[in-house]
GROMACS .gro file of C-alpha atoms in nm:
model
  441
    1UNK     CA    1   0.254   0.318  -1.638
    2UNK     CA    2   0.132   0.099  -1.922
    3UNK     CA    3  -0.243   0.166  -1.888
    4UNK     CA    4  -0.246   0.367  -2.211
    5UNK     CA    5  -0.138   0.060  -2.407
    6UNK     CA    6  -0.367  -0.173  -2.211
    7UNK     CA    7  -0.669   0.035  -2.306
    8UNK     CA    8  -0.563   0.043  -2.673
    9UNK     CA    9  -0.505  -0.332  -2.683
   10UNK     CA   10  -0.852  -0.389  -2.535
   11UNK     CA   11  -1.001  -0.161  -2.800
   12UNK     CA   12  -0.838  -0.371  -3.072
   13UNK     CA   13  -0.928  -0.710  -2.925
   14UNK     CA   14  -1.294  -0.654  -2.837
   15UNK     CA   15  -1.424  -0.602  -3.196
   16UNK     CA   16  -1.258  -0.928  -3.301
   17UNK     CA   17  -1.400  -1.117  -3.004
   18UNK     CA   18  -1.751  -0.991  -3.073
   19UNK     CA   19  -1.744  -1.157  -3.413
   20UNK     CA   20  -1.754  -1.498  -3.247
   21UNK     CA   21  -1.926  -1.423  -2.917
   22UNK     CA   22  -2.274  -1.296  -2.838
   23UNK     CA   23  -2.181  -1.204  -2.481
   24UNK     CA   24  -2.118  -0.837  -2.549
   25UNK     CA   25  -2.178  -0.736  -2.189
   26UNK     CA   26  -1.876  -0.941  -2.080
   27UNK     CA   27  -1.642  -0.787  -2.335
   28UNK     CA   28  -1.580  -0.450  -2.178
   29UNK     CA   29  -1.250  -0.259  -2.207
   30UNK     CA   30  -1.234  -0.228  -1.828
   31UNK     CA   31  -1.229  -0.609  -1.807
   32UNK     CA   32  -1.011  -0.705  -2.103
   33UNK     CA   33  -0.748  -0.438  -2.034
   34UNK     CA   34  -0.671  -0.582  -1.690
   35UNK     CA   35  -0.539  -0.901  -1.852
   36UNK     CA   36  -0.262  -0.721  -2.043
   37UNK     CA   37   0.087  -0.748  -1.896
   38UNK     CA   38   0.426  -0.601  -1.983
   39UNK     CA   39   0.673  -0.858  -2.114
   40UNK     CA   40   0.973  -0.864  -1.879
   41UNK     CA   41   1.208  -1.033  -2.124
   42UNK     CA   42   1.475  -0.817  -2.285
   43UNK     CA   43   1.436  -0.732  -2.651
   44UNK     CA   44   1.498  -0.459  -2.904
   45UNK     CA   45   1.139  -0.337  -2.875
   46UNK     CA   46   0.908  -0.340  -2.569
   47UNK     CA   47   0.622  -0.589  -2.576
   48UNK     CA   48   0.291  -0.640  -2.402
   49UNK     CA   49   0.098  -0.965  -2.405
   50UNK     CA   50  -0.245  -1.097  -2.315
   51UNK     CA   51  -0.288  -1.468  -2.230
   52UNK     CA   52  -0.564  -1.628  -2.436
   53UNK     CA   53  -0.658  -1.834  -2.133
   54UNK     CA   54  -0.774  -1.514  -1.964
   55UNK     CA   55  -0.999  -1.429  -2.258
   56UNK     CA   56  -1.159  -1.772  -2.266
   57UNK     CA   57  -1.221  -1.759  -1.891
   58UNK     CA   58  -1.452  -1.458  -1.921
   59UNK     CA   59  -1.667  -1.631  -2.183
   60UNK     CA   60  -1.935  -1.876  -2.059
   61UNK     CA   61  -1.840  -2.131  -2.325
   62UNK     CA   62  -1.473  -2.213  -2.370
   63UNK     CA   63  -1.509  -2.286  -2.741
   64UNK     CA   64  -1.639  -1.937  -2.817
   65UNK     CA   65  -1.288  -1.809  -2.887
   66UNK     CA   66  -1.175  -1.863  -3.246
   67UNK     CA   67  -0.858  -2.037  -3.355
   68UNK     CA   68  -0.558  -1.846  -3.208
   69UNK     CA   69  -0.386  -1.804  -3.547
   70UNK     CA   70  -0.705  -1.673  -3.703
   71UNK     CA   71  -0.750  -1.443  -3.406
   72UNK     CA   72  -0.402  -1.292  -3.458
   73UNK     CA   73  -0.460  -1.262  -3.834
   74UNK     CA   74  -0.774  -1.054  -3.778
   75UNK     CA   75  -0.589  -0.832  -3.534
   76UNK     CA   76  -0.310  -0.774  -3.784
   77UNK     CA   77  -0.563  -0.694  -4.057
   78UNK     CA   78  -0.671  -0.389  -3.858
   79UNK     CA   79  -0.351  -0.228  -3.981
   80UNK     CA   80   0.015  -0.207  -3.880
   81UNK     CA   81   0.188   0.003  -3.767
   82UNK     CA   82  -0.079   0.188  -3.572
   83UNK     CA   83  -0.104   0.544  -3.444
   84UNK     CA   84  -0.068   0.410  -3.089
   85UNK     CA   85   0.278   0.276  -3.167
   86UNK     CA   86   0.205  -0.094  -3.226
   87UNK     CA   87   0.441  -0.225  -3.493
   88UNK     CA   88   0.371  -0.598  -3.478
   89UNK     CA   89   0.121  -0.851  -3.341
   90UNK     CA   90   0.230  -1.213  -3.306
   91UNK     CA   91   0.124  -1.538  -3.141
   92UNK     CA   92   0.335  -1.685  -2.865
   93UNK     CA   93   0.297  -2.061  -2.824
   94UNK     CA   94   0.420  -2.100  -2.466
   95UNK     CA   95   0.235  -1.968  -2.283
   96UNK     CA   96  -0.037  -1.925  -2.545
   97UNK     CA   97  -0.076  -1.549  -2.574
   98UNK     CA   98  -0.103  -1.262  -2.818
   99UNK     CA   99   0.205  -1.039  -2.817
  100UNK     CA  100   0.188  -0.670  -2.911
  101UNK     CA  101   0.521  -0.512  -3.000
  102UNK     CA  102   0.546  -0.136  -2.945
  103UNK     CA  103   0.787   0.110  -3.101
  104UNK     CA  104   1.037   0.186  -2.826
  105UNK     CA  105   1.034   0.562  -2.890
  106UNK     CA  106   0.656   0.581  -2.855
  107UNK     CA  107   0.663   0.349  -2.554
  108UNK     CA  108   0.928   0.556  -2.375
  109UNK     CA  109   0.747   0.885  -2.437
  110UNK     CA  110   0.406   0.759  -2.324
  111UNK     CA  111   0.538   0.590  -2.008
  112UNK     CA  112   0.754   0.881  -1.895
  113UNK     CA  113   0.483   1.137  -1.975
  114UNK     CA  114   0.231   0.938  -1.773
  115UNK     CA  115   0.457   0.917  -1.468
  116UNK     CA  116   0.589   1.274  -1.474
  117UNK     CA  117   0.254   1.441  -1.541
  118UNK     CA  118   0.070   1.265  -1.256
  119UNK     CA  119   0.122   1.348  -0.891
  120UNK     CA  120  -0.097   1.064  -0.766
  121UNK     CA  121   0.048   0.723  -0.687
  122UNK     CA  122  -0.196   0.562  -0.928
  123UNK     CA  123  -0.346   0.769  -1.208
  124UNK     CA  124  -0.725   0.766  -1.229
  125UNK     CA  125  -0.693   0.640  -1.585
  126UNK     CA  126  -0.528   0.317  -1.466
  127UNK     CA  127  -0.733   0.028  -1.597
  128UNK     CA  128  -0.627  -0.210  -1.321
  129UNK     CA  129  -0.835  -0.034  -1.055
  130UNK     CA  130  -1.140   0.044  -1.269
  131UNK     CA  131  -1.335  -0.249  -1.123
  132UNK     CA  132  -1.258  -0.150  -0.763
  133UNK     CA  133  -1.563   0.015  -0.606
  134UNK     CA  134  -1.478   0.274  -0.339
  135UNK     CA  135  -1.567   0.154   0.009
  136UNK     CA  136  -1.518   0.257   0.368
  137UNK     CA  137  -1.224   0.058   0.502
  138UNK     CA  138  -1.121   0.044   0.868
  139UNK     CA  139  -0.769  -0.079   0.943
  140UNK     CA  140  -0.722  -0.183   1.305
  141UNK     CA  141  -0.364  -0.202   1.429
  142UNK     CA  142  -0.279  -0.421   1.727
  143UNK     CA  143  -0.089  -0.239   2.001
  144UNK     CA  144   0.053  -0.369   2.329
  145UNK     CA  145  -0.170  -0.368   2.633
  146UNK     CA  146  -0.095  -0.116   2.904
  147UNK     CA  147   0.210  -0.249   3.085
  148UNK     CA  148   0.314  -0.483   2.803
  149UNK     CA  149   0.651  -0.437   2.634
  150UNK     CA  150   0.665  -0.343   2.267
  151UNK     CA  151   0.759  -0.665   2.085
  152UNK     CA  152   0.850  -0.755   1.729
  153UNK     CA  153   0.497  -0.886   1.673
  154UNK     CA  154   0.360  -0.540   1.750
  155UNK     CA  155   0.615  -0.378   1.521
  156UNK     CA  156   0.523  -0.612   1.235
  157UNK     CA  157   0.153  -0.549   1.295
  158UNK     CA  158   0.208  -0.173   1.287
  159UNK     CA  159   0.411  -0.182   0.965
  160UNK     CA  160   0.166  -0.415   0.791
  161UNK     CA  161  -0.138  -0.215   0.905
  162UNK     CA  162   0.021   0.104   0.774
  163UNK     CA  163   0.083  -0.064   0.438
  164UNK     CA  164  -0.274  -0.195   0.416
  165UNK     CA  165  -0.407   0.154   0.487
  166UNK     CA  166  -0.183   0.313   0.222
  167UNK     CA  167  -0.257   0.055  -0.049
  168UNK     CA  168  -0.632   0.087   0.010
  169UNK     CA  169  -0.611   0.466  -0.013
  170UNK     CA  170  -0.431   0.422  -0.344
  171UNK     CA  171  -0.716   0.198  -0.463
  172UNK     CA  172  -0.962   0.480  -0.391
  173UNK     CA  173  -1.113   0.362  -0.064
  174UNK     CA  174  -1.202   0.587   0.228
  175UNK     CA  175  -0.960   0.455   0.489
  176UNK     CA  176  -0.975   0.508   0.864
  177UNK     CA  177  -0.672   0.389   1.058
  178UNK     CA  178  -0.750   0.303   1.419
  179UNK     CA  179  -0.592   0.120   1.708
  180UNK     CA  180  -0.740  -0.004   2.031
  181UNK     CA  181  -0.553  -0.045   2.358
  182UNK     CA  182  -0.663  -0.294   2.620
  183UNK     CA  183  -0.679  -0.097   2.943
  184UNK     CA  184  -0.988  -0.238   3.113
  185UNK     CA  185  -0.970  -0.594   3.238
  186UNK     CA  186  -0.870  -0.801   3.538
  187UNK     CA  187  -0.510  -0.766   3.418
  188UNK     CA  188  -0.547  -0.390   3.466
  189UNK     CA  189  -0.635  -0.452   3.829
  190UNK     CA  190  -0.333  -0.686   3.856
  191UNK     CA  191  -0.110  -0.410   3.730
  192UNK     CA  192  -0.259  -0.136   3.945
  193UNK     CA  193  -0.244  -0.345   4.263
  194UNK     CA  194   0.101  -0.475   4.175
  195UNK     CA  195   0.236  -0.124   4.122
  196UNK     CA  196   0.102  -0.027   4.464
  197UNK     CA  197   0.309  -0.309   4.620
  198UNK     CA  198   0.610  -0.354   4.390
  199UNK     CA  199   0.628  -0.042   4.174
  200UNK     CA  200   0.879   0.241   4.164
  201UNK     CA  201   0.797   0.583   4.020
  202UNK     CA  202   1.163   0.644   3.931
  203UNK     CA  203   1.186   0.323   3.727
  204UNK     CA  204   0.843   0.390   3.579
  205UNK     CA  205   0.954   0.724   3.436
  206UNK     CA  206   1.276   0.573   3.296
  207UNK     CA  207   1.138   0.256   3.131
  208UNK     CA  208   0.757   0.253   3.163
  209UNK     CA  209   0.670  -0.062   2.967
  210UNK     CA  210   0.964  -0.266   3.092
  211UNK     CA  211   0.900  -0.177   3.456
  212UNK     CA  212   0.524  -0.236   3.438
  213UNK     CA  213   0.581  -0.568   3.262
  214UNK     CA  214   0.798  -0.683   3.554
  215UNK     CA  215   0.540  -0.554   3.802
  216UNK     CA  216   0.262  -0.738   3.617
  217UNK     CA  217   0.450  -1.070   3.628
  218UNK     CA  218   0.511  -1.031   4.001
  219UNK     CA  219   0.146  -0.939   4.059
  220UNK     CA  220   0.012  -1.240   3.867
  221UNK     CA  221   0.239  -1.474   4.064
  222UNK     CA  222   0.125  -1.315   4.390
  223UNK     CA  223  -0.239  -1.340   4.280
  224UNK     CA  224  -0.208  -1.716   4.238
  225UNK     CA  225  -0.038  -1.778   4.573
  226UNK     CA  226  -0.170  -1.509   4.807
  227UNK     CA  227  -0.541  -1.499   4.888
  228UNK     CA  228  -0.519  -1.155   5.051
  229UNK     CA  229  -0.355  -1.013   4.740
  230UNK     CA  230  -0.620  -1.182   4.527
  231UNK     CA  231  -0.897  -1.019   4.729
  232UNK     CA  232  -0.725  -0.682   4.693
  233UNK     CA  233  -0.705  -0.723   4.314
  234UNK     CA  234  -1.075  -0.811   4.294
  235UNK     CA  235  -1.152  -0.511   4.513
  236UNK     CA  236  -0.954  -0.281   4.282
  237UNK     CA  237  -1.129  -0.422   3.975
  238UNK     CA  238  -1.471  -0.376   4.134
  239UNK     CA  239  -1.386  -0.015   4.219
  240UNK     CA  240  -1.267   0.044   3.861
  241UNK     CA  241  -1.596  -0.083   3.719
  242UNK     CA  242  -1.790   0.131   3.967
  243UNK     CA  243  -1.598   0.437   3.850
  244UNK     CA  244  -1.412   0.516   4.171
  245UNK     CA  245  -1.243   0.852   4.103
  246UNK     CA  246  -0.929   0.781   4.308
  247UNK     CA  247  -0.870   0.439   4.150
  248UNK     CA  248  -0.942   0.566   3.799
  249UNK     CA  249  -0.701   0.856   3.853
  250UNK     CA  250  -0.420   0.621   3.956
  251UNK     CA  251  -0.487   0.396   3.658
  252UNK     CA  252  -0.495   0.687   3.412
  253UNK     CA  253  -0.156   0.798   3.545
  254UNK     CA  254   0.000   0.463   3.451
  255UNK     CA  255  -0.188   0.448   3.121
  256UNK     CA  256  -0.084   0.796   3.009
  257UNK     CA  257   0.284   0.730   3.078
  258UNK     CA  258   0.270   0.411   2.869
  259UNK     CA  259   0.083   0.591   2.592
  260UNK     CA  260   0.348   0.863   2.571
  261UNK     CA  261   0.617   0.598   2.530
  262UNK     CA  262   0.419   0.430   2.251
  263UNK     CA  263   0.360   0.764   2.079
  264UNK     CA  264   0.735   0.829   2.070
  265UNK     CA  265   0.795   0.486   1.913
  266UNK     CA  266   0.537   0.536   1.639
  267UNK     CA  267   0.659   0.887   1.571
  268UNK     CA  268   1.003   0.744   1.493
  269UNK     CA  269   0.860   0.501   1.235
  270UNK     CA  270   0.619   0.758   1.090
  271UNK     CA  271   0.299   0.581   1.196
  272UNK     CA  272  -0.011   0.783   1.278
  273UNK     CA  273  -0.370   0.689   1.358
  274UNK     CA  274  -0.699   0.858   1.283
  275UNK     CA  275  -0.841   0.733   1.610
  276UNK     CA  276  -0.705   0.568   1.926
  277UNK     CA  277  -0.961   0.363   2.118
  278UNK     CA  278  -0.941   0.239   2.476
  279UNK     CA  279  -1.144  -0.044   2.626
  280UNK     CA  280  -1.229   0.189   2.914
  281UNK     CA  281  -1.417   0.413   2.669
  282UNK     CA  282  -1.689   0.146   2.651
  283UNK     CA  283  -1.705   0.048   3.018
  284UNK     CA  284  -2.066   0.162   3.062
  285UNK     CA  285  -2.205   0.042   2.729
  286UNK     CA  286  -2.048  -0.302   2.764
  287UNK     CA  287  -2.250  -0.382   3.074
  288UNK     CA  288  -2.576  -0.353   2.880
  289UNK     CA  289  -2.448  -0.569   2.594
  290UNK     CA  290  -2.319  -0.830   2.837
  291UNK     CA  291  -2.650  -0.853   3.022
  292UNK     CA  292  -2.848  -0.871   2.698
  293UNK     CA  293  -2.635  -1.151   2.554
  294UNK     CA  294  -2.639  -1.345   2.880
  295UNK     CA  295  -3.017  -1.311   2.906
  296UNK     CA  296  -3.055  -1.453   2.555
  297UNK     CA  297  -2.809  -1.733   2.644
  298UNK     CA  298  -2.599  -1.648   2.342
  299UNK     CA  299  -2.267  -1.634   2.525
  300UNK     CA  300  -2.063  -1.786   2.802
  301UNK     CA  301  -1.814  -1.550   2.967
  302UNK     CA  302  -1.458  -1.673   2.919
  303UNK     CA  303  -1.257  -1.357   2.860
  304UNK     CA  304  -1.291  -0.982   2.834
  305UNK     CA  305  -1.372  -0.967   2.465
  306UNK     CA  306  -1.683  -0.751   2.487
  307UNK     CA  307  -1.484  -0.434   2.434
  308UNK     CA  308  -1.361  -0.551   2.095
  309UNK     CA  309  -1.717  -0.650   2.000
  310UNK     CA  310  -1.858  -0.314   2.100
  311UNK     CA  311  -1.591  -0.125   1.906
  312UNK     CA  312  -1.694  -0.312   1.591
  313UNK     CA  313  -2.063  -0.248   1.658
  314UNK     CA  314  -2.001   0.122   1.709
  315UNK     CA  315  -1.808   0.144   1.382
  316UNK     CA  316  -2.091  -0.030   1.196
  317UNK     CA  317  -2.339   0.219   1.338
  318UNK     CA  318  -2.137   0.522   1.225
  319UNK     CA  319  -2.206   0.702   0.897
  320UNK     CA  320  -2.098   0.473   0.704
  321UNK     CA  321   1.087   2.360  -0.764
  322UNK     CA  322   1.146   2.265  -1.161
  323UNK     CA  323   0.861   2.105  -1.347
  324UNK     CA  324   0.962   1.878  -1.632
  325UNK     CA  325   0.802   1.956  -1.965
  326UNK     CA  326   0.616   1.651  -2.092
  327UNK     CA  327   0.690   1.746  -2.453
  328UNK     CA  328   1.058   1.662  -2.401
  329UNK     CA  329   1.190   1.436  -2.677
  330UNK     CA  330   1.267   1.089  -2.540
  331UNK     CA  331   1.411   0.945  -2.862
  332UNK     CA  332   1.773   0.976  -2.736
  333UNK     CA  333   1.702   0.707  -2.477
  334UNK     CA  334   1.843   0.431  -2.696
  335UNK     CA  335   2.067   0.248  -2.450
  336UNK     CA  336   1.949  -0.101  -2.345
  337UNK     CA  337   1.990   0.006  -1.982
  338UNK     CA  338   1.750   0.298  -2.027
  339UNK     CA  339   1.497   0.083  -2.214
  340UNK     CA  340   1.507  -0.183  -1.941
  341UNK     CA  341   1.453   0.084  -1.677
  342UNK     CA  342   1.155   0.231  -1.864
  343UNK     CA  343   1.006  -0.114  -1.908
  344UNK     CA  344   1.042  -0.176  -1.535
  345UNK     CA  345   0.878   0.159  -1.456
  346UNK     CA  346   0.582   0.064  -1.676
  347UNK     CA  347   0.515  -0.239  -1.451
  348UNK     CA  348   0.468  -0.037  -1.132
  349UNK     CA  349   0.087  -0.034  -1.156
  350UNK     CA  350   0.086  -0.412  -1.206
  351UNK     CA  351   0.284  -0.459  -0.885
  352UNK     CA  352   0.065  -0.216  -0.692
  353UNK     CA  353  -0.250  -0.398  -0.804
  354UNK     CA  354  -0.102  -0.740  -0.722
  355UNK     CA  355   0.003  -0.612  -0.381
  356UNK     CA  356  -0.345  -0.468  -0.325
  357UNK     CA  357  -0.516  -0.798  -0.409
  358UNK     CA  358  -0.285  -1.008  -0.190
  359UNK     CA  359  -0.217  -0.743   0.080
  360UNK     CA  360   0.149  -0.844   0.064
  361UNK     CA  361   0.398  -0.555   0.100
  362UNK     CA  362   0.683  -0.783  -0.009
  363UNK     CA  363   0.565  -0.748  -0.371
  364UNK     CA  364   0.629  -0.373  -0.363
  365UNK     CA  365   0.954  -0.428  -0.176
  366UNK     CA  366   1.085  -0.676  -0.434
  367UNK     CA  367   0.985  -0.438  -0.713
  368UNK     CA  368   1.182  -0.154  -0.551
  369UNK     CA  369   1.485  -0.378  -0.508
  370UNK     CA  370   1.470  -0.454  -0.881
  371UNK     CA  371   1.420  -0.084  -0.954
  372UNK     CA  372   1.742  -0.009  -0.766
  373UNK     CA  373   1.920  -0.268  -0.985
  374UNK     CA  374   1.797  -0.107  -1.309
  375UNK     CA  375   1.880   0.242  -1.180
  376UNK     CA  376   2.233   0.131  -1.101
  377UNK     CA  377   2.279  -0.015  -1.449
  378UNK     CA  378   2.134   0.294  -1.618
  379UNK     CA  379   2.332   0.547  -1.417
  380UNK     CA  380   2.658   0.376  -1.515
  381UNK     CA  381   2.600   0.441  -1.885
  382UNK     CA  382   2.374   0.749  -1.885
  383UNK     CA  383   2.589   1.024  -1.744
  384UNK     CA  384   2.461   1.378  -1.703
  385UNK     CA  385   2.724   1.534  -1.930
  386UNK     CA  386   2.659   1.908  -1.954
  387UNK     CA  387   2.735   2.000  -2.313
  388UNK     CA  388   2.528   2.227  -2.533
  389UNK     CA  389   2.536   1.988  -2.827
  390UNK     CA  390   2.397   1.709  -2.605
  391UNK     CA  391   2.118   1.919  -2.454
  392UNK     CA  392   1.843   1.706  -2.610
  393UNK     CA  393   2.004   1.394  -2.461
  394UNK     CA  394   2.038   1.562  -2.124
  395UNK     CA  395   1.669   1.658  -2.118
  396UNK     CA  396   1.561   1.302  -2.198
  397UNK     CA  397   1.785   1.151  -1.930
  398UNK     CA  398   1.670   1.399  -1.668
  399UNK     CA  399   1.309   1.313  -1.751
  400UNK     CA  400   1.385   0.943  -1.707
  401UNK     CA  401   1.550   1.004  -1.371
  402UNK     CA  402   1.259   1.225  -1.263
  403UNK     CA  403   1.012   0.945  -1.349
  404UNK     CA  404   1.230   0.697  -1.161
  405UNK     CA  405   1.246   0.922  -0.855
  406UNK     CA  406   0.867   0.964  -0.853
  407UNK     CA  407   0.813   0.589  -0.879
  408UNK     CA  408   1.060   0.522  -0.599
  409UNK     CA  409   0.888   0.775  -0.374
  410UNK     CA  410   0.547   0.625  -0.446
  411UNK     CA  411   0.667   0.276  -0.366
  412UNK     CA  412   0.827   0.389  -0.040
  413UNK     CA  413   0.508   0.572   0.057
  414UNK     CA  414   0.306   0.253   0.016
  415UNK     CA  415   0.549   0.077   0.249
  416UNK     CA  416   0.512   0.355   0.505
  417UNK     CA  417   0.865   0.490   0.453
  418UNK     CA  418   0.932   0.862   0.424
  419UNK     CA  419   1.208   0.925   0.168
  420UNK     CA  420   1.500   1.142   0.268
  421UNK     CA  421   1.445   1.491   0.128
  422UNK     CA  422   1.720   1.730   0.023
  423UNK     CA  423   1.715   2.096  -0.074
  424UNK     CA  424   1.740   2.059  -0.451
  425UNK     CA  425   1.969   2.307  -0.623
  426UNK     CA  426   1.962   2.318  -1.005
  427UNK     CA  427   2.293   2.263  -1.184
  428UNK     CA  428   2.496   2.559  -1.306
  429UNK     CA  429   2.383   2.527  -1.667
  430UNK     CA  430   2.021   2.576  -1.558
  431UNK     CA  431   2.116   2.894  -1.371
  432UNK     CA  432   2.294   3.027  -1.679
  433UNK     CA  433   2.049   3.243  -1.877
  434UNK     CA  434   2.150   3.105  -2.217
  435UNK     CA  435   2.113   2.741  -2.119
  436UNK     CA  436   1.805   2.811  -1.908
  437UNK     CA  437   1.623   2.963  -2.204
  438UNK     CA  438   1.716   2.667  -2.425
  439UNK     CA  439   1.619   2.416  -2.159
  440UNK     CA  440   1.269   2.558  -2.119
  441UNK     CA  441   1.194   2.577  -2.491
   0.00000   0.00000   0.00000
């Protein structure tokens, strides 16, 4: 990622800004570095830029920033080229920004070293997440009620919840992924009574959710038109609240069958939860909360929402095979396709941060689609040609592909997708003792 260059740009800019501003406490590297972005436009050398508008926004008075041309002149007077690889500093008029041009060999080496030497999705040195304070985050995923079919809305909720949990873990938060299942309401009594009249154990075992959904619809219709059935439903619900062992046992039988079906669905999409909560788990506590709120005239009963409220209250009460050598020479990566791929890899942390702020997985998805495009272009021109005289080129290309593979895996993980794994077997030249010794030098 490009955090190395973002930090260095901040270190160069801050001394110049302090000459015209007395607000030293606002000019911290952790703040200024987050404004630096990688230039996506193609060019002979990679570039990073920082919009001057961002710098003026952090200063209380807009006129504190000096003339842009003078600002660039002072930056250039610090010396070019620099040890960090900066070879030029220019002013871009539209949009108004300072552009830092980096030597492509230095840029390639730093970016690939950073990716290949870190096993974490986002390195701790990343400047973009420096301002994020670790918190305890609870992600609640909406699941179907007992007897409700699994719909696209539930699937979307599950996928999005999984992404939100993963992106918050990447940001350094302590994430707990929970789901709650509604299994304790008048609808539960509908379902239990309806299954007694209209249910079939054979159909239940074959298609639990589908069968119980049909039973529930029939029971609700009967409840509206048949007073005897209505009385029976109310009787069942009263017995459930009183803790009748026989009624509870029958209800748990239906609930467990539905839960097994849901577990099989989430296992297929790789979704797991740290905790699964049922409304019935709070059946005794909810009575006290209900009475207290009614006594204080703070509520009017309209629906069975107390269980959700109690779950939140309870949470608030809780205590809160080959390793690439990073010294590999990357100078042979001269092709425009390889440079474009490296530049795209350097933007991964930007996309992760943007996705974290907006909680939009489509940002990561679009980035991975673009990554596939750059991989396709690069693989067409950068062949793995096993020749001893091209060993230095081969090492550099393998390092680039290793960095690309790591980035792809990290992006897929954030989206909740498990990449297909293969049993990697090194090529023949690695097995050969002569080439193996040369390769590991």
